[in-house]
Amino acid sequence: MKTIKLSILAIALGFTANVMAQETYESAKIATEDLNGTARFVSMGGALDALGADISTIRTNPAGIGLFRHSMVSASFGMVSQGDAAKSDFVDATNMSFDQVGFVYSKQTKENSFFNVGFSYHKSRNFDYILAAEGALNGQSQNKLSYMKMKEGYLYPSASGEGQPYSPDWDHSYRSCNQLDDLYANNLFYASGEEDAHYYNAHDYNLTRGHKGYIGEYDINFSGNFNNRVFLGLTAGIHDVHYKHSGVYSENIVANPEEITSLSVYDDRRITGSGFDVKAGVIFRPVETSPFRVGLSVSTPTWYNLTTSNSLTIKDNFGNYASCGEAYDFKMFTPWKFGLSLGHTIGTMVAIGAGFDYADYSTIDNRVIDGGYYDWYNDSYYNTSSEDVEANSNTERSLKGVCTFKVGAEVKPTPEMAFRLGYNVSTAMYDKKGFKDGTLDSPASYYSSATDYTNWKATNHITAGFGYNIDKLSLDLAYQYTCAKGDFKPFMEYDSATGKFGNYDRSDYEVMSDNIFVKPQQVDFKRHQLILTLGYHF
């Protein structure tokens, strides 16, 4: 017989913070880029860094703009589709996309030398994606995890350092719990009025989350060509971030006296802001009489100033709920990137390119805004920040260096017509033992609103395309298939023997004592993309 309907869940909570560093798995979404740009660039797998003469090399190897001999303007658009995606009310599985627009002005300075100026906008990251996952919990649950955090002293601090029952008098700016822990502790554990806190086990879980938005990059480039043998380029870029996600995580609860049969978590998050970086590159021909060339490039970190806000609600099967919301500013600096590329042409009919890029994502710098100063002369306020040591430690443990290999070829049976193929693969960015750590003594953990994480493996891009020129007009079409697999877990795990939280590799996931071990579920990322580029050379 039902003894309580958890009416206390009708209490709504809310608090805000002005200082923050971002959580590792959220930072990783902002720090990475897609293979995107002009249709020619994409259809050759992005392997144009040494071949150049394509507007998209403005960001991969700025020296590539130096190979232009004529001025040009181009624009690219198309669609992306996640054909096998689960249904989401937040984002469609197929969407139109405006991917690129830019121009290059080429000025001859000597007989075999040019000075070029270029500008480009391109969508460096398309967030449109629907994530769906479900699996057995065998008596584990998200609120049980919060309970174990409280048991181990992570939920709220006290003078003795031990976990204590929730009290509105606690200082929320210093706690090793996230928003969900706070809601569960305030509304669920003591809802029956019992003296001792308790949790609810679950049979299984289901998650559907829609992501959408983009990062737009605005680049300006200055490049030079010296005697048609050495090419230098410098690009400054501004990154414009617009990210959103909305999802529902639900658990079917094991029979209990309160007759709670389900608990659902509704999580909406927005991240906006901007960043700045600088890229430099060189291309040279080692042998004067050969078209074979070598490219080198380097990109500084992107220094981001970002704002995030979210709303979070937990709801039971009776319709009772509790909510909270956050809004804060933070800084995040991406890693340095380095590139090596090769390019060769055979007459006017064949072009072959290859490249290797490296970026160490374990060095992402999550930073807390801890102060600022006012510049009276320029009438401007500047934030100061410091490293979030705890968050960066988890990033170093969960992420790693990524190697990207790319190769592409273009064949022109006639001067007007071109056929292209490409392949691009990036090694896994996530360590298989990485996890979203909800016990960090860090604001990155305090204001996290989701407990799930996915350790994605290698990402593959298979590309093909076609091009046709009519006098000064060009039309290029590209198709790209992107795929990756990942290991999904709804929350981090807990080993009662050691009292430690983490990501454990186990063959036995049944309930043992107070342990929390959850079998990972494989999730897929599959995307089809079509790009059409229109260009004019003059």
PDB file of N, CA and C in Angstrom, residues 1 17 78 126 136 192 205 236 248 252 263 268 291 338 356 436 448 489 495 510 513 526:
ATOM      1  N   MET A   1       0.850  -1.197   0.000  1.00  0.00           N
ATOM      2  CA  MET A   1       0.000   0.000   0.000  1.00  0.00           C
ATOM      3  C   MET A   1       0.886   1.248   0.000  1.00  0.00           C
ATOM      4  N   ALA A  17      25.488  30.961 -10.218  1.00  0.00           N
ATOM      5  CA  ALA A  17      26.895  31.178  -9.885  1.00  0.00           C
ATOM      6  C   ALA A  17      27.519  32.026 -10.961  1.00  0.00           C
ATOM      7  N   GLY A  78      24.156  22.497 -48.063  1.00  0.00           N
ATOM      8  CA  GLY A  78      23.706  21.132 -48.297  1.00  0.00           C
ATOM      9  C   GLY A  78      22.853  20.645 -47.161  1.00  0.00           C
ATOM     10  N   ASN A 126      29.118  20.906 -36.425  1.00  0.00           N
ATOM     11  CA  ASN A 126      27.670  20.779 -36.523  1.00  0.00           C
ATOM     12  C   ASN A 126      27.228  19.827 -35.416  1.00  0.00           C
ATOM     13  N   ALA A 136      19.988  -2.539 -18.979  1.00  0.00           N
ATOM     14  CA  ALA A 136      19.592  -3.052 -17.667  1.00  0.00           C
ATOM     15  C   ALA A 136      20.422  -2.400 -16.571  1.00  0.00           C
ATOM     16  N   SER A 192      10.106  10.322   2.716  1.00  0.00           N
ATOM     17  CA  SER A 192       9.129   9.544   3.477  1.00  0.00           C
ATOM     18  C   SER A 192       9.076   9.955   4.947  1.00  0.00           C
ATOM     19  N   TYR A 205      17.060   1.518 -17.633  1.00  0.00           N
ATOM     20  CA  TYR A 205      17.045   2.945 -17.944  1.00  0.00           C
ATOM     21  C   TYR A 205      16.830   3.151 -19.440  1.00  0.00           C
ATOM     22  N   ALA A 236      44.027  34.407 -38.801  1.00  0.00           N
ATOM     23  CA  ALA A 236      43.438  34.705 -37.489  1.00  0.00           C
ATOM     24  C   ALA A 236      41.964  34.341 -37.554  1.00  0.00           C
ATOM     25  N   VAL A 248      15.713  13.400 -22.044  1.00  0.00           N
ATOM     26  CA  VAL A 248      14.998  12.782 -20.931  1.00  0.00           C
ATOM     27  C   VAL A 248      15.682  11.465 -20.593  1.00  0.00           C
ATOM     28  N   ASN A 252      13.019   2.739 -14.594  1.00  0.00           N
ATOM     29  CA  ASN A 252      11.901   1.972 -14.054  1.00  0.00           C
ATOM     30  C   ASN A 252      12.320   1.445 -12.689  1.00  0.00           C
ATOM     31  N   LEU A 263      11.254   7.252 -12.244  1.00  0.00           N
ATOM     32  CA  LEU A 263      11.845   8.569 -12.020  1.00  0.00           C
ATOM     33  C   LEU A 263      12.445   9.033 -13.343  1.00  0.00           C
ATOM     34  N   ASP A 268      17.987  20.340 -19.945  1.00  0.00           N
ATOM     35  CA  ASP A 268      18.198  21.241 -21.086  1.00  0.00           C
ATOM     36  C   ASP A 268      19.420  22.094 -20.792  1.00  0.00           C
ATOM     37  N   PRO A 291      56.724  19.119 -59.026  1.00  0.00           N
ATOM     38  CA  PRO A 291      55.541  19.694 -58.372  1.00  0.00           C
ATOM     39  C   PRO A 291      55.298  19.139 -56.960  1.00  0.00           C
ATOM     40  N   PHE A 338      49.114  20.502 -34.608  1.00  0.00           N
ATOM     41  CA  PHE A 338      50.247  20.481 -35.516  1.00  0.00           C
ATOM     42  C   PHE A 338      49.913  19.611 -36.734  1.00  0.00           C
ATOM     43  N   PHE A 356      48.780  14.468 -41.957  1.00  0.00           N
ATOM     44  CA  PHE A 356      48.769  13.952 -40.590  1.00  0.00           C
ATOM     45  C   PHE A 356      48.654  15.147 -39.650  1.00  0.00           C
ATOM     46  N   LYS A 436      32.975  10.496 -16.361  1.00  0.00           N
ATOM     47  CA  LYS A 436      32.519  11.788 -15.868  1.00  0.00           C
ATOM     48  C   LYS A 436      32.523  11.727 -14.346  1.00  0.00           C
ATOM     49  N   SER A 448      27.295  20.471 -12.883  1.00  0.00           N
ATOM     50  CA  SER A 448      26.952  19.512 -13.924  1.00  0.00           C
ATOM     51  C   SER A 448      25.522  19.037 -13.704  1.00  0.00           C
ATOM     52  N   LYS A 489      27.700   4.872 -20.680  1.00  0.00           N
ATOM     53  CA  LYS A 489      27.284   4.511 -19.329  1.00  0.00           C
ATOM     54  C   LYS A 489      26.417   5.632 -18.768  1.00  0.00           C
ATOM     55  N   ASP A 495      32.748   1.272  -6.150  1.00  0.00           N
ATOM     56  CA  ASP A 495      33.235   0.024  -5.569  1.00  0.00           C
ATOM     57  C   ASP A 495      33.235   0.180  -4.055  1.00  0.00           C
ATOM     58  N   GLU A 510      26.178  -7.749 -11.681  1.00  0.00           N
ATOM     59  CA  GLU A 510      25.079  -7.934 -10.745  1.00  0.00           C
ATOM     60  C   GLU A 510      25.347  -7.146  -9.462  1.00  0.00           C
ATOM     61  N   SER A 513      26.464  -6.164  -2.517  1.00  0.00           N
ATOM     62  CA  SER A 513      26.543  -5.216  -1.419  1.00  0.00           C
ATOM     63  C   SER A 513      26.055  -3.848  -1.899  1.00  0.00           C
ATOM     64  N   LYS A 526      26.318   7.901 -36.810  1.00  0.00           N
ATOM     65  CA  LYS A 526      26.336   7.728 -38.255  1.00  0.00           C
ATOM     66  C   LYS A 526      25.711   8.960 -38.905  1.00  0.00           C
TER      67      LYS A 526
END
